[in-house]
Tab-separated table of C-alpha atoms in Angstrom:
chain	number	residue	atom	x	y	z
A	1	MET	CA	-0.317	-7.973	21.935
A	2	ILE	CA	-0.161	-5.979	18.745
A	3	THR	CA	0.898	-6.030	15.165
A	4	VAL	CA	2.257	-3.245	13.327
A	5	ALA	CA	2.223	-3.330	9.332
A	6	ASN	CA	3.859	-0.859	7.348
A	7	ARG	CA	2.927	-1.259	3.763
A	8	ILE	CA	5.596	0.340	1.533
A	9	TYR	CA	5.124	0.585	-2.093
A	10	VAL	CA	8.112	0.088	-3.945
A	11	ALA	CA	8.599	0.385	-7.766
A	12	PRO	CA	9.565	-2.887	-9.208
A	13	ALA	CA	12.993	-1.618	-10.517
A	14	TYR	CA	14.163	-0.660	-6.997
A	15	GLY	CA	12.795	-4.155	-5.359
A	16	ASP	CA	16.159	-5.698	-5.162
A	17	ALA	CA	17.733	-2.571	-3.515
A	18	PHE	CA	14.888	-2.281	-1.035
A	19	GLU	CA	15.206	-6.074	-0.105
A	20	GLU	CA	18.903	-5.534	0.359
A	21	ARG	CA	18.325	-2.551	2.920
A	22	PHE	CA	16.360	-4.858	5.140
A	23	ARG	CA	19.043	-7.668	4.964
A	24	LYS	CA	21.577	-5.135	6.231
A	25	ARG	CA	19.191	-3.657	8.728
A	26	ALA	CA	20.698	-2.541	12.071
A	27	GLY	CA	18.538	-4.947	13.895
A	28	LEU	CA	18.245	-2.749	16.785
A	29	VAL	CA	14.490	-3.382	17.350
A	30	ASP	CA	15.319	-7.136	18.255
A	31	GLY	CA	16.499	-6.364	21.283
A	32	MET	CA	13.795	-3.997	22.552
A	33	PRO	CA	11.769	-5.122	25.619
A	34	GLY	CA	8.470	-6.486	24.185
A	35	PHE	CA	9.535	-7.227	20.752
A	36	VAL	CA	8.275	-10.580	19.398
A	37	SER	CA	9.308	-10.532	15.599
A	38	ASN	CA	9.870	-8.712	12.376
A	39	GLN	CA	9.058	-10.191	8.958
A	40	VAL	CA	9.532	-8.448	5.626
A	41	LEU	CA	6.689	-9.639	3.166
A	42	ARG	CA	7.375	-9.532	-0.687
A	43	PRO	CA	4.403	-8.931	-2.808
A	44	VAL	CA	3.643	-11.478	-5.509
A	45	ASN	CA	1.205	-9.428	-7.508
A	46	ASP	CA	2.045	-6.181	-9.432
A	47	GLY	CA	1.212	-2.918	-7.582
A	48	ASP	CA	0.960	-4.470	-4.075
A	49	PRO	CA	3.235	-3.309	-1.287
A	50	TYR	CA	5.801	-4.658	0.660
A	51	ILE	CA	4.685	-5.171	4.241
A	52	VAL	CA	7.049	-4.769	7.077
A	53	PHE	CA	5.180	-6.764	9.884
A	54	THR	CA	6.144	-6.668	13.551
A	55	ILE	CA	4.784	-8.142	16.683
A	56	TRP	CA	4.776	-6.570	20.114
A	57	ASN	CA	3.855	-7.890	23.598
A	58	SER	CA	1.942	-4.699	24.160
A	59	ARG	CA	0.955	-1.211	22.631
A	60	GLU	CA	3.406	0.355	25.232
A	61	ASP	CA	6.286	-1.706	24.141
A	62	PHE	CA	5.752	-0.518	20.583
A	63	LEU	CA	5.340	3.124	21.474
A	64	ASN	CA	8.636	2.726	23.494
A	65	TRP	CA	10.383	1.663	20.796
A	66	VAL	CA	9.105	4.349	18.376
A	67	ARG	CA	10.356	7.006	20.892
A	68	SER	CA	13.567	5.454	21.493
A	69	ASP	CA	17.234	6.568	20.167
A	70	GLU	CA	17.309	2.912	18.995
A	71	PHE	CA	14.480	3.768	16.549
A	72	VAL	CA	16.157	6.795	15.360
A	73	LYS	CA	19.469	5.038	14.613
A	74	GLY	CA	17.776	1.954	13.168
A	75	HIS	CA	15.935	4.161	10.703
A	76	ALA	CA	18.944	6.150	9.644
A	77	GLN	CA	19.281	4.461	6.194
A	78	SER	CA	15.459	4.523	5.392
A	79	GLY	CA	15.751	7.734	3.701
A	80	THR	CA	18.641	6.683	1.329
A	81	MET	CA	16.717	5.496	-1.755
A	82	PRO	CA	15.779	8.033	-4.209
A	83	PRO	CA	11.969	9.321	-4.055
A	84	GLU	CA	11.347	7.635	-7.517
A	85	ALA	CA	11.865	4.080	-5.754
A	86	PHE	CA	8.431	4.515	-4.137
A	87	THR	CA	5.287	4.207	-6.015
A	88	GLY	CA	3.026	6.137	-3.216
A	89	PRO	CA	3.044	6.715	0.662
A	90	ASN	CA	3.644	4.039	2.888
A	91	LYS	CA	0.631	3.293	5.291
A	92	LEU	CA	1.088	2.150	8.776
A	93	GLU	CA	-1.577	-0.235	10.297
A	94	VAL	CA	-1.661	-1.198	13.917
A	95	HIS	CA	-4.015	-4.195	15.129
A	96	GLU	CA	-4.552	-5.297	18.784
A	97	VAL	CA	-4.624	-9.140	18.819
A	98	LEU	CA	-7.606	-10.891	19.931
A	99	GLN	CA	-6.583	-14.509	19.426
A	100	ASP	CA	-3.337	-16.103	18.358
A	101	SER	CA	-3.686	-20.008	17.516
A	102	THR	CA	-0.138	-20.519	18.725
A	103	ARG	CA	-0.808	-19.021	22.177
A	104	PRO	CA	-4.233	-20.268	23.240
A	105	ASP	CA	-3.766	-18.846	26.894
A	106	LEU	CA	-2.925	-15.294	25.389
A	107	LYS	CA	-5.258	-12.449	26.927
A	108	PRO	CA	-6.629	-10.157	24.161
A	109	GLU	CA	-4.812	-6.809	24.020
A	110	PRO	CA	-7.459	-4.254	25.710
A	111	LYS	CA	-8.934	-1.880	23.484
A	112	GLY	CA	-6.666	1.151	23.186
A	113	GLY	CA	-8.374	3.817	21.007
A	114	PRO	CA	-6.423	5.451	18.266
A	115	LEU	CA	-2.387	5.243	18.418
A	116	LYS	CA	-0.823	8.339	19.421
A	117	MET	CA	2.676	7.850	18.144
A	118	HIS	CA	4.078	11.030	19.637
């Protein structure tokens, strides 16, 4: 199991528009094999990023999503906000799940080294 956190720095004046885009997201990821969940986390402190947090059954499942036509379609609207809506570059973080308290029988994700997206 892996988690993927995309930290997106949004200017406060664009927060509502950013959130609305996620409310109207295509939702294509929801049907992908190995997809577990998607959360969009709103920052409570000034200057902190939004976090788009997904959980996947495996690294391979996530990579299949990133390389899919559904990924391209699902991200088609992500470039529609103006550059000034963002206060810095987004940062993608991937973590291998060693333990999950809701799944005590979960086998830890094997160490896979750096993630090669393409």
